[in-house]
Coordinates of C-alpha atoms in Angstrom, one line a residue:
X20 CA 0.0 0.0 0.0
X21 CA 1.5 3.5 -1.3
X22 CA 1.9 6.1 1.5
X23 CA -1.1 8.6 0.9
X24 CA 1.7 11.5 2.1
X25 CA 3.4 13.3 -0.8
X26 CA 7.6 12.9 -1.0
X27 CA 8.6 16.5 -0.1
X28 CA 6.4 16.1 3.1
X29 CA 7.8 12.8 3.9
X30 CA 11.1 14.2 3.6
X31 CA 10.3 16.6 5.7
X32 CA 8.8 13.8 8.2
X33 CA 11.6 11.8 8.0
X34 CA 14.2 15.3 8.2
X35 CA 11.9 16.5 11.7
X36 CA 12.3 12.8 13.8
X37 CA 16.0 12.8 12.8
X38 CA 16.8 15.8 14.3
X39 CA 14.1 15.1 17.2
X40 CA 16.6 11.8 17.8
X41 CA 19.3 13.5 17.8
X42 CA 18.6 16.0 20.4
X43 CA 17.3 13.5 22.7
X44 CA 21.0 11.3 22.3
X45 CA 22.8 14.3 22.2
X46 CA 23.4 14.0 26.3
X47 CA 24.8 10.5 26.1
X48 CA 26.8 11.4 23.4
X49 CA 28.1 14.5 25.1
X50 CA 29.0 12.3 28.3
X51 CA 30.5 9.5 26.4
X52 CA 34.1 11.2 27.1
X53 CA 36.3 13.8 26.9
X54 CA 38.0 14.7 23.1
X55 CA 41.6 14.5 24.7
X56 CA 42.8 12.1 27.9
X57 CA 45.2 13.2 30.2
X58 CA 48.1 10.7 30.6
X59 CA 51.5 11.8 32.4
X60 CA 54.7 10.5 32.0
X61 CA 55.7 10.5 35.7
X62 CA 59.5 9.5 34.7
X63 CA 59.7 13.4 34.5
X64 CA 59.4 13.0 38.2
X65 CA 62.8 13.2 39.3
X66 CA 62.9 11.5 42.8
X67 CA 61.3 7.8 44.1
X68 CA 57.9 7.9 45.9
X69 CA 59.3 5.3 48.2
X70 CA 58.6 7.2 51.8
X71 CA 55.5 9.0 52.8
X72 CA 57.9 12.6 53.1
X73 CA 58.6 12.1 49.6
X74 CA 55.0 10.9 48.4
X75 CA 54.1 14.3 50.2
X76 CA 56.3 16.5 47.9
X77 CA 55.1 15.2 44.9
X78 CA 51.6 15.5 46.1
X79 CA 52.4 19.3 46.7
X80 CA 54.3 20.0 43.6
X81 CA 50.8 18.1 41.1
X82 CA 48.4 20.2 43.7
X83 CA 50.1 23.3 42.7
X84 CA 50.0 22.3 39.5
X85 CA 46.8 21.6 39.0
X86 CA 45.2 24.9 40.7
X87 CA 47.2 26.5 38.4
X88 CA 45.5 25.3 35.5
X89 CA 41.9 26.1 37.2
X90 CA 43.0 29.3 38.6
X91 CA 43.8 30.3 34.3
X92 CA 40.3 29.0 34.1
X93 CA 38.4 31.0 35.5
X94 CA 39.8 34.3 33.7
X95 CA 38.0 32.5 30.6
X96 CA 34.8 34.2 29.4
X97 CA 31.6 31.9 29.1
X98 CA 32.7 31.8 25.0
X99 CA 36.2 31.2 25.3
X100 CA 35.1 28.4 27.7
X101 CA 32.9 26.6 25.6
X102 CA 34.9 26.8 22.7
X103 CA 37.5 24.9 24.9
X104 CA 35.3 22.1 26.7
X105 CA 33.6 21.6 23.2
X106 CA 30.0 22.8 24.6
X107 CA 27.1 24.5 23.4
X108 CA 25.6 25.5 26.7
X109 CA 27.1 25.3 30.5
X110 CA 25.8 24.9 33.4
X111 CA 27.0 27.7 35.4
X112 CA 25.6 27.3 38.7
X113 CA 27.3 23.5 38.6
X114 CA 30.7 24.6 37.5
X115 CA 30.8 27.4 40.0
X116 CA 29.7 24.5 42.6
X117 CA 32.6 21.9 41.6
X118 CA 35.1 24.7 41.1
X119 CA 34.6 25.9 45.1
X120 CA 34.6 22.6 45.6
X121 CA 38.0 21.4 44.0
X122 CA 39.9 25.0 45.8
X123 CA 38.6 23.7 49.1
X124 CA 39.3 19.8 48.3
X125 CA 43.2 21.3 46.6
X126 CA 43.7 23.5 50.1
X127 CA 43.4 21.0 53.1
X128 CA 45.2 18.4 50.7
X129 CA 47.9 21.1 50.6
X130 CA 47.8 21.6 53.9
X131 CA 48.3 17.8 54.5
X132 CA 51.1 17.1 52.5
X133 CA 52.7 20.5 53.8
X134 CA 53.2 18.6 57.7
X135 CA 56.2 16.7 56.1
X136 CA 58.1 19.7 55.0
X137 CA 61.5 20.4 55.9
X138 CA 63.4 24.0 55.6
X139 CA 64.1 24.9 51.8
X140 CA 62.1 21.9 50.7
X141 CA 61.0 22.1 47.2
X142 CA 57.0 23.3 47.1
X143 CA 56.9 24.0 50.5
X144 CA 55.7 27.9 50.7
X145 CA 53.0 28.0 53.1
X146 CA 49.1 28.4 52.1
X147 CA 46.6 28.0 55.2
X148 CA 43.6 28.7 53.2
X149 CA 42.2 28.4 49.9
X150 CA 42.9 31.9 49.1
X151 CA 46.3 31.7 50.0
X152 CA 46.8 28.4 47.7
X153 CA 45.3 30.2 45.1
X154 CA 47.7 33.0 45.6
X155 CA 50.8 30.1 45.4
X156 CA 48.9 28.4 42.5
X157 CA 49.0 31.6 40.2
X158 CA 52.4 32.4 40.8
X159 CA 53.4 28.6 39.6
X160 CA 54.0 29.1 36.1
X161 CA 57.7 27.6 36.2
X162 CA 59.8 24.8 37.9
X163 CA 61.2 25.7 41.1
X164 CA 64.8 24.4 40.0
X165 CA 66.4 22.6 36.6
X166 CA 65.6 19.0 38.3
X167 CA 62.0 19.9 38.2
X168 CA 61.8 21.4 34.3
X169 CA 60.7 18.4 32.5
X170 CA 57.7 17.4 35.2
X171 CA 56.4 21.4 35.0
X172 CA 56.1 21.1 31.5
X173 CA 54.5 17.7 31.6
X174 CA 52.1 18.7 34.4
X175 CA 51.3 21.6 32.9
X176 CA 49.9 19.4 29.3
X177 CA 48.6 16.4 31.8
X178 CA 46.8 19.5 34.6
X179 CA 45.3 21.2 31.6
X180 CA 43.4 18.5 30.0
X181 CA 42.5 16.5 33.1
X182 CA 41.1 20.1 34.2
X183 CA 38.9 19.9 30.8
X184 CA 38.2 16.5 32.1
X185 CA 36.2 17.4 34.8
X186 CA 34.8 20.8 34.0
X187 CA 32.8 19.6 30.7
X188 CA 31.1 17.1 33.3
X189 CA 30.8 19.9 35.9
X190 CA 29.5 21.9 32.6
X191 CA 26.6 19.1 32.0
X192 CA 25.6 18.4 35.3
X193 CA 22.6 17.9 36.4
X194 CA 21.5 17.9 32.7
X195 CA 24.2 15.5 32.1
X196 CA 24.4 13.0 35.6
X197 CA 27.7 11.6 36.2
X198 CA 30.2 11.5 39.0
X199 CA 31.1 15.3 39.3
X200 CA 28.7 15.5 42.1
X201 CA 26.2 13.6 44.3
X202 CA 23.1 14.6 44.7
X203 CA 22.5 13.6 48.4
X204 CA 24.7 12.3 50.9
X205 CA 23.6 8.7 50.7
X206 CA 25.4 8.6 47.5
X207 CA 29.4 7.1 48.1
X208 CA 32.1 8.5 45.6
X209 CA 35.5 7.6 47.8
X210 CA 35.9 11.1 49.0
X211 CA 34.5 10.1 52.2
X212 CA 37.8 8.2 52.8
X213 CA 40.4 9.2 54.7
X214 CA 43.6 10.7 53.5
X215 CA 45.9 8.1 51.7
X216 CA 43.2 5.7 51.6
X217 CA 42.2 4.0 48.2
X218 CA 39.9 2.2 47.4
X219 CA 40.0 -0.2 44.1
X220 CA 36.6 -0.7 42.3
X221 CA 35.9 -2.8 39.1
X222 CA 33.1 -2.5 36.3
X223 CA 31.3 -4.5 33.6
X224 CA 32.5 -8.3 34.4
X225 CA 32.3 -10.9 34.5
X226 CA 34.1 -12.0 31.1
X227 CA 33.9 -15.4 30.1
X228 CA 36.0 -18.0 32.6
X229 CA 39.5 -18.2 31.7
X230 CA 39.2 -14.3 30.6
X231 CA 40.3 -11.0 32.1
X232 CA 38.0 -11.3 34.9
X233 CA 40.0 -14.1 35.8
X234 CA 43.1 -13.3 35.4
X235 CA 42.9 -10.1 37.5
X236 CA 41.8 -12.1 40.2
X237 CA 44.8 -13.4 40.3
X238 CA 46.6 -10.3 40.0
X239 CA 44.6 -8.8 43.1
X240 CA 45.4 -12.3 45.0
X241 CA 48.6 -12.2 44.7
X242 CA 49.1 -8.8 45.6
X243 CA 47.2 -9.4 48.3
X244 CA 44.8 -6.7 47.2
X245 CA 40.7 -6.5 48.0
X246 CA 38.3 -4.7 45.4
X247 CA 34.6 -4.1 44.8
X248 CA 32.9 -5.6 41.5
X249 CA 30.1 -4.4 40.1
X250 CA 28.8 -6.3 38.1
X251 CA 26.4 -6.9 35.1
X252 CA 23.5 -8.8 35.4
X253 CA 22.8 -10.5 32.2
X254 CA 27.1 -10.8 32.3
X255 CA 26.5 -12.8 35.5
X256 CA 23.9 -14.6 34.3
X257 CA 26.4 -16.4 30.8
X258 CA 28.9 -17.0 33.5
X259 CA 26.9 -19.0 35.6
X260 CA 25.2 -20.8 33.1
X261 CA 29.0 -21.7 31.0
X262 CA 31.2 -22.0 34.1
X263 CA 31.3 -24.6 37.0
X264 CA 32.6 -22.4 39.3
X265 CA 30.4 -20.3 40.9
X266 CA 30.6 -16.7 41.7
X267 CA 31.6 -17.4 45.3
X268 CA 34.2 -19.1 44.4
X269 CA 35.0 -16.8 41.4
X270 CA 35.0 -13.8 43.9
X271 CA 36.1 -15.2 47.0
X272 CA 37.5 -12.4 48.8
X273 CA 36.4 -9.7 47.0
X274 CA 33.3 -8.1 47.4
X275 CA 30.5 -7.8 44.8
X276 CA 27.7 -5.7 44.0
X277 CA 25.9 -4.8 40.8
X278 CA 26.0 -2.4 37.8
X279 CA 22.7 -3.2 36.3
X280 CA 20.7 -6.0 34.1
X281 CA 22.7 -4.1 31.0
X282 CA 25.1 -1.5 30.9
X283 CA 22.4 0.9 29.6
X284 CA 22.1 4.7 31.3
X285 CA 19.3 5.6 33.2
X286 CA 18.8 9.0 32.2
X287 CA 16.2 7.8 29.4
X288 CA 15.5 4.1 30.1
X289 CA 11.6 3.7 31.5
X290 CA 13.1 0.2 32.7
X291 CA 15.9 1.1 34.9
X292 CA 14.1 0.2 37.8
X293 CA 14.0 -3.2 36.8
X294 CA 17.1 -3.2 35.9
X295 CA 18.3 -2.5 39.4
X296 CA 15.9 -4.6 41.0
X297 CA 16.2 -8.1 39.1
X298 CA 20.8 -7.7 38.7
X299 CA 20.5 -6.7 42.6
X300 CA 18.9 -10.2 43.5
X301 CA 21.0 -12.5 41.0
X302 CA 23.9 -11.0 42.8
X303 CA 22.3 -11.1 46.0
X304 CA 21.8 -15.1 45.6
X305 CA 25.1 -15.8 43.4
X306 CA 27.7 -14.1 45.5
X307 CA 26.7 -14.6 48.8
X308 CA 28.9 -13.4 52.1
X309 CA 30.8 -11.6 48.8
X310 CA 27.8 -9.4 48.5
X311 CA 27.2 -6.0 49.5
X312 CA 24.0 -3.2 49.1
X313 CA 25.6 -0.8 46.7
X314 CA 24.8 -0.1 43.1
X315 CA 26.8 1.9 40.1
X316 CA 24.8 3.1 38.1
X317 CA 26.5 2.7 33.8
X318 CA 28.3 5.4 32.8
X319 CA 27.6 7.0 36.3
X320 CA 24.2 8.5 35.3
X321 CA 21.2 8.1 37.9
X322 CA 17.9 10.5 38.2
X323 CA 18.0 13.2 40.5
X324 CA 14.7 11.5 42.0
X325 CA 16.3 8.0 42.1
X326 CA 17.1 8.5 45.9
X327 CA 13.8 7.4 47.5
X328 CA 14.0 4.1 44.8
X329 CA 17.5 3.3 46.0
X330 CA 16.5 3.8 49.8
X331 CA 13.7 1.6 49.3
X332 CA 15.3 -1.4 48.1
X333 CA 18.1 -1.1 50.8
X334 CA 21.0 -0.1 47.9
X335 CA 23.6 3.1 47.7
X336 CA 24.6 4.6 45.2
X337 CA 28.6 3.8 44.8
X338 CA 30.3 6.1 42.3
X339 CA 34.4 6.7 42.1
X340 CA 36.3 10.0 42.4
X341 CA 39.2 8.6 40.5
X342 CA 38.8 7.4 37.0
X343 CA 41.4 5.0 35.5
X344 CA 40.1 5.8 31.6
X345 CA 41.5 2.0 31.4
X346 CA 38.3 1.6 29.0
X347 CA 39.8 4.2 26.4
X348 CA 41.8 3.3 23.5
X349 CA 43.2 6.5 23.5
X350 CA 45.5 5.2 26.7
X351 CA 47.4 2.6 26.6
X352 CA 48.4 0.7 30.3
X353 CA 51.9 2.4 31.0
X354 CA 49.3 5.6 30.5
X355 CA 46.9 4.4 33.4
X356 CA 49.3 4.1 35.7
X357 CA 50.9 7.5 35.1
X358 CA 47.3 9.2 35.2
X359 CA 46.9 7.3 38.4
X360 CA 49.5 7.7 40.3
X361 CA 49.4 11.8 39.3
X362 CA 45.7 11.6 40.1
X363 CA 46.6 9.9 43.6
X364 CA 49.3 12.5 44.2
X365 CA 46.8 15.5 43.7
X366 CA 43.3 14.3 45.5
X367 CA 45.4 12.0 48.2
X368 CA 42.6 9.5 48.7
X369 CA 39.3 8.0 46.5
X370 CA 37.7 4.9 45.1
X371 CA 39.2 4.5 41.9
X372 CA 37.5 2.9 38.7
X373 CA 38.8 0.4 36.6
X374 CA 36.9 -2.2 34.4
X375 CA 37.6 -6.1 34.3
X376 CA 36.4 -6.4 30.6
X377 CA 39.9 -4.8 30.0
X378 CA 43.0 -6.3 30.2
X379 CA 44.8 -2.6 31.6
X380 CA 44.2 -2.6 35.0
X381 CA 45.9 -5.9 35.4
X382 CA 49.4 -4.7 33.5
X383 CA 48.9 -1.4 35.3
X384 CA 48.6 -2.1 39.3
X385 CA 51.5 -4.0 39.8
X386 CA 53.7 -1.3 38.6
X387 CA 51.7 1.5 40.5
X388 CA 52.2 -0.9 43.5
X389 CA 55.4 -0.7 43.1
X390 CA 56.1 2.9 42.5
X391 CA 54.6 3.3 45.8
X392 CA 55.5 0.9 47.7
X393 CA 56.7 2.8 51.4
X394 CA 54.6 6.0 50.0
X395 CA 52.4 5.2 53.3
X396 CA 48.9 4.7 51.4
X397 CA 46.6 2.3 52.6
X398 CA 44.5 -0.4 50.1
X399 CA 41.1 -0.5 51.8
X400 CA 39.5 -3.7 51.7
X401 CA 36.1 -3.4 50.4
X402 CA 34.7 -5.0 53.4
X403 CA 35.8 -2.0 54.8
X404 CA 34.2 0.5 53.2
X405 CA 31.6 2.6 55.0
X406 CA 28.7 0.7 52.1
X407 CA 29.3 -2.9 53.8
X408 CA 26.1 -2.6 55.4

């Protein structure tokens, strides 16, 4: 049967729910990640990490560093800053918000890696407030001495574009959910831990047995290293129906909780619910004392209403504060640990992302381990962390 509407006006049809789709994916598209990654190349670094004193200098030296960069920021008018996140519109109530945020955040870690200095240590002028970091941060435009030339320059590149990083998610929020903020304080993001305190967090898995789910197991084992899955349902669900061993076994150890039926956002999805409800009891049943009540949401996006759902069901929210990038081919796994470690050095404590689907994590830790082994930081085991019940 011929359509009784003429071509032009099908065109025009057709033209109208094209750019009606678009809009309404333009969001997930825009959160699907930055243009540019920030990796550093911490061999600029001339000195070992090897005692908590020297973790501390570092610390200070990518602090000052990085309040540089958002210091130059905000000098940028609304157009120049758009042009540079790669935005249409911004969110300026948010990005004020994060930015306050990030000077307080950037002053009392100062302030904690400033108790370790020593007379004519390097990056040790004195800032008590955020003002006066601020103060410090502007003036930081050059290495303190020759040994320190090649890691300003570096810092400078890896501080700019992990500053883009997180101000085009500042710049969508609440528009744009993701984990730039909470929106209550029943949601975890690992800055409730305590200062050199990590916590290691895992996303997507399980792979098939024998895969990388596997084989970062025994990675974490034998580092003698405890990390929270999250896990996806209908993921689960394969494994336990192909493997013999079950995810007790699997996980033993660790501890588990879920990331959804399917690895869909829940900013548009009418069946999110659902979602959370049915991969919350397969874990619930499969994993057993390996379980615990906390959800990620994909991609990190959750309504702003979802609170009340989450309550209800007995489930919080579990975002991260540190993201590995490990899923992006832009960075390879020599560039997730030097984003890391830089990213440890300047917020000093979080729950840091990583997914098991990729093989990264695995090749990465063990160096990162090492760089820091004597640095003082403490792995926190998952049962641990303040979501255990």
């Amino acid at each position: 049967m011929k359509s009784p509407l003429k071509s032009p006006l099908r065109s025009l049809l057709v033209w109208i729910l094209l750019a009606w789709s678009a809009l309404c994916i333009a969001p997930m598209a825009q959160a699907a990640g930055p243009s540019a990654v920030a990796s550093a190349d911490r061999a600029t670094w001339p000195q070992a990490l090897n005692t908590p004193a020297a973790f501390d200098r570092a610390s200070r030296a990518e602090i000052l560093a990085f309040a540089h960069e958002l210091a130059a920021s905000e000098t940028l008018d609304e157009a120049a800053l758009l042009a540079r996140l790669k935005l249409k519109q911004i969110d300026r109530a948010s990005l004020d918000k994060i930015r306050a945020r990030f000077w307080q955040r950037l002053s009392a870690n100062y302030r904690l890696a400033s108790r370790s200095c020593t007379p004519r240590e390097a990056f040790c002028a004195a800032a008590d407030d955020a003002a006066a970091l601020r103060r410090l941060a502007e003036a930081f435009d050059a290495a303190p001495d020759r040994s320190y030339a090649a890691w300003r320059a570096d810092a400078a590149r890896f501080h700019r574009i992990y500053l883009d990083e997180t101000l085009r998610l500042a710049a969508l929020f609440p528009r744009v959910s993701s984990e730039i903020d909470t929106y209550s304080a029943a949601e975890l993001d690992g800055n409730e831990l305590r200062d050199r305190q990590f916590l290691l967090s895992f996303d997507d898995g399980p792979t098939a047995a024998g895969g990388n789910t596997d084989r970062l197991l025994a990675t974490l084992r034998q580092a003698g290293l405890e990390a929270t899955f999250f896990v996806v349902g209908e993921s689960l669900q394969r494994r336990l129906g192909a493997a013999p061993a079950r995810p007790t076994d699997l996980y033993a150890g660790m501890c588990v909780a879920s990331h959804g039926w399917e690895h869909q956002s829940h900013a548009r999805w009418p069946q999110w619910q659902d979602s959370v409800i049915r991969s919350d009891a397969l874990v619930r049943t499969a994993a057993g004392s390996a379980y615990v009540p906390l959800f990620r949401p994909p991609y990190g996006q959750r309504r702003a209403d979802s609170g009340p759902f989450f309550a209800q069901q007995g489930l919080r929210v579990a975002l991260w504060s540190i993201d590995s990038q490990d899923w992006n081919a832009k960075v390879s796994a020599m560039e997730v640990q030097g984003r890391l470690l830089s990213l440890m050095l300047l917020w000093r404590h979080g729950t840091i992302l990583f997914h098991d689907v990729h093989d990264k994590a695995r090749i990465a830790l063990p160096g990162l381990l090492q760089q820091t082994r004597g640095a003082g930081l403490h792995w926190l085991d998952c049962k641990d962390y303040p979501g255990r019940g």
